[in-house]
Amino acid sequence: MLTKRIIACLDVDGGRVVKGVRFKNLRDAGDPAQCATAHARSGADEIVLLDITATSGNRRPLLDVIRATARSLFVPFTVGGGIRQLEDSAAIFDAGADKIAINSAAVHDPTLIGRIAACFGSQAVVVAIDARKVNGGSAKRGFEVFTSGGRVPTGRDAIE
Amino acid sequence: MDRDGTQSGFDCQLVREVAEAVPIPVIASGGAGSALDFIQVFNEGRADAALAASIFHFGIENIAQLKRELHNASVPVRWPC
C-alpha cells in the first residue's frame, strides 16, 4: 500500500526561506539548505523548494540555491518557480532536483508538462495549481486558477 | 490560496473534488495547522500527500510527532528513521 506523504515546503525569496499568510506579509524562516535538512531529519517524505518570485520577477530559477539544498538532502527534492521551458527543467535536474513543479507555465503552455515527462519521466513532473475561491466569477465551480505566485487571475476553473 | 499560512485547515472539499477528477496523485496544500487537519485531508479529502510550510518552519508541528499521530489514527505513513 502506498503511504500518505508529508511534504515540507520552502518558499524562497532572495535566497531565504520566507512564509506569509495568503501569499503576503512574508516572514524570514531561515536558510534553505539548513531548513530542508532539518525537515528531512524530522521525517519529511519530500522537500519542495518554490522560488516564489522567479515568474513575477521574470527571473531564471536560482540554481546555486537549488544545488546547495540538493547536496544536503537524502529525500526526494522538488523544485518550482520560473520554469518556462524544457531547458529550465534540465538545468534544475542537473542541479540535483528529483522532480520539478510547474505552475504559470502549465497554464500558458500545457504541452510543457508532456514534454518534460517525455524527457525525464512523468514521476518527475508536478503541476502546482494556486486556486482562490471566487463568487460569481468566471470559474464555474467556485475556484479560479491564479498564476505568477498568486498575482494573475486566469479565468480558468481549478477543477476543470 | 485563501488558506495559505492561516493554519485554519486544508480545504478538504476542494481537495476531494480534484482527487476525484484526476487519475494521478494529488498533493493538498494550504491551511495546515494541526495533526487533525492532516488526518482530515487524507481521509475526507482523499489526498495522496499533504504539504505544509508555516507549521514546520515555526515549530508548531514536528513532523515525527505528526507522523506518530497519523499512524495512531490509522493513516498509513512511513516512520522517520
Coordinates of C-alpha atoms in Angstrom, one line a residue, chain A residues 71-145:
Chain A
R71 CA 23.5 18.5 -1.7
S72 CA 22.3 18.3 1.8
L73 CA 19.2 16.1 1.2
F74 CA 18.5 12.4 1.0
V75 CA 14.8 12.6 0.5
P76 CA 13.0 13.4 -2.8
F77 CA 13.5 17.1 -3.7
T78 CA 11.1 19.0 -5.9
V79 CA 11.8 22.5 -7.3
G80 CA 9.4 25.0 -8.7
G81 CA 9.4 28.7 -9.7
G82 CA 10.3 30.3 -13.0
I83 CA 10.3 27.2 -15.1
R84 CA 9.2 28.3 -18.6
Q85 CA 10.8 25.8 -20.9
L86 CA 12.3 22.3 -21.2
E87 CA 15.8 23.8 -20.8
D88 CA 15.0 25.3 -17.4
S89 CA 13.9 21.9 -16.1
A90 CA 17.0 20.3 -17.5
A91 CA 19.2 22.8 -15.6
I92 CA 17.2 22.1 -12.4
F93 CA 17.6 18.4 -12.7
D94 CA 21.3 18.9 -13.3
A95 CA 21.5 21.0 -10.1
G96 CA 20.2 18.0 -8.1
A97 CA 16.4 18.1 -8.1
D98 CA 14.4 14.9 -8.4
K99 CA 11.2 16.5 -9.6
I100 CA 10.1 19.8 -10.9
A101 CA 6.9 21.7 -10.2
I102 CA 5.3 24.0 -12.8
N103 CA 2.5 26.4 -12.2
S104 CA 2.3 29.5 -14.5
A105 CA 3.9 27.7 -17.4
A106 CA 1.5 24.8 -17.2
V107 CA -1.3 27.3 -17.8
H108 CA 0.4 29.3 -20.6
D109 CA 1.8 26.2 -22.4
P110 CA 0.2 22.9 -21.2
T111 CA 2.4 21.0 -23.7
L112 CA 5.4 21.7 -21.5
I113 CA 4.0 19.1 -19.0
G114 CA 4.2 16.3 -21.6
R115 CA 7.5 17.4 -23.0
I116 CA 9.2 17.4 -19.6
A117 CA 7.6 14.0 -18.8
A118 CA 8.8 12.6 -22.2
C119 CA 12.4 13.6 -21.3
F120 CA 12.5 12.9 -17.6
G121 CA 9.5 10.7 -16.8
S122 CA 6.1 11.5 -15.6
Q123 CA 7.2 10.9 -12.0
A124 CA 9.5 13.9 -12.3
V125 CA 6.7 16.5 -13.1
V126 CA 4.3 18.0 -10.7
V127 CA 1.7 20.6 -11.7
A128 CA 1.1 23.1 -8.9
I129 CA -2.2 25.0 -9.0
D130 CA -2.9 28.1 -7.0
A131 CA -6.7 28.4 -6.6
R132 CA -8.7 31.1 -4.9
K133 CA -12.4 31.0 -4.1
V134 CA -14.5 33.4 -6.2
N135 CA -18.1 34.3 -6.0
G136 CA -20.0 34.5 -9.3
G137 CA -16.7 34.9 -11.2
S138 CA -15.7 33.1 -14.4
A139 CA -14.8 29.9 -12.6
K140 CA -17.9 27.7 -12.8
R141 CA -17.2 25.6 -9.8
G142 CA -16.1 28.3 -7.5
F143 CA -12.3 28.2 -7.6
E144 CA -10.3 30.2 -10.0
V145 CA -6.7 29.5 -11.0

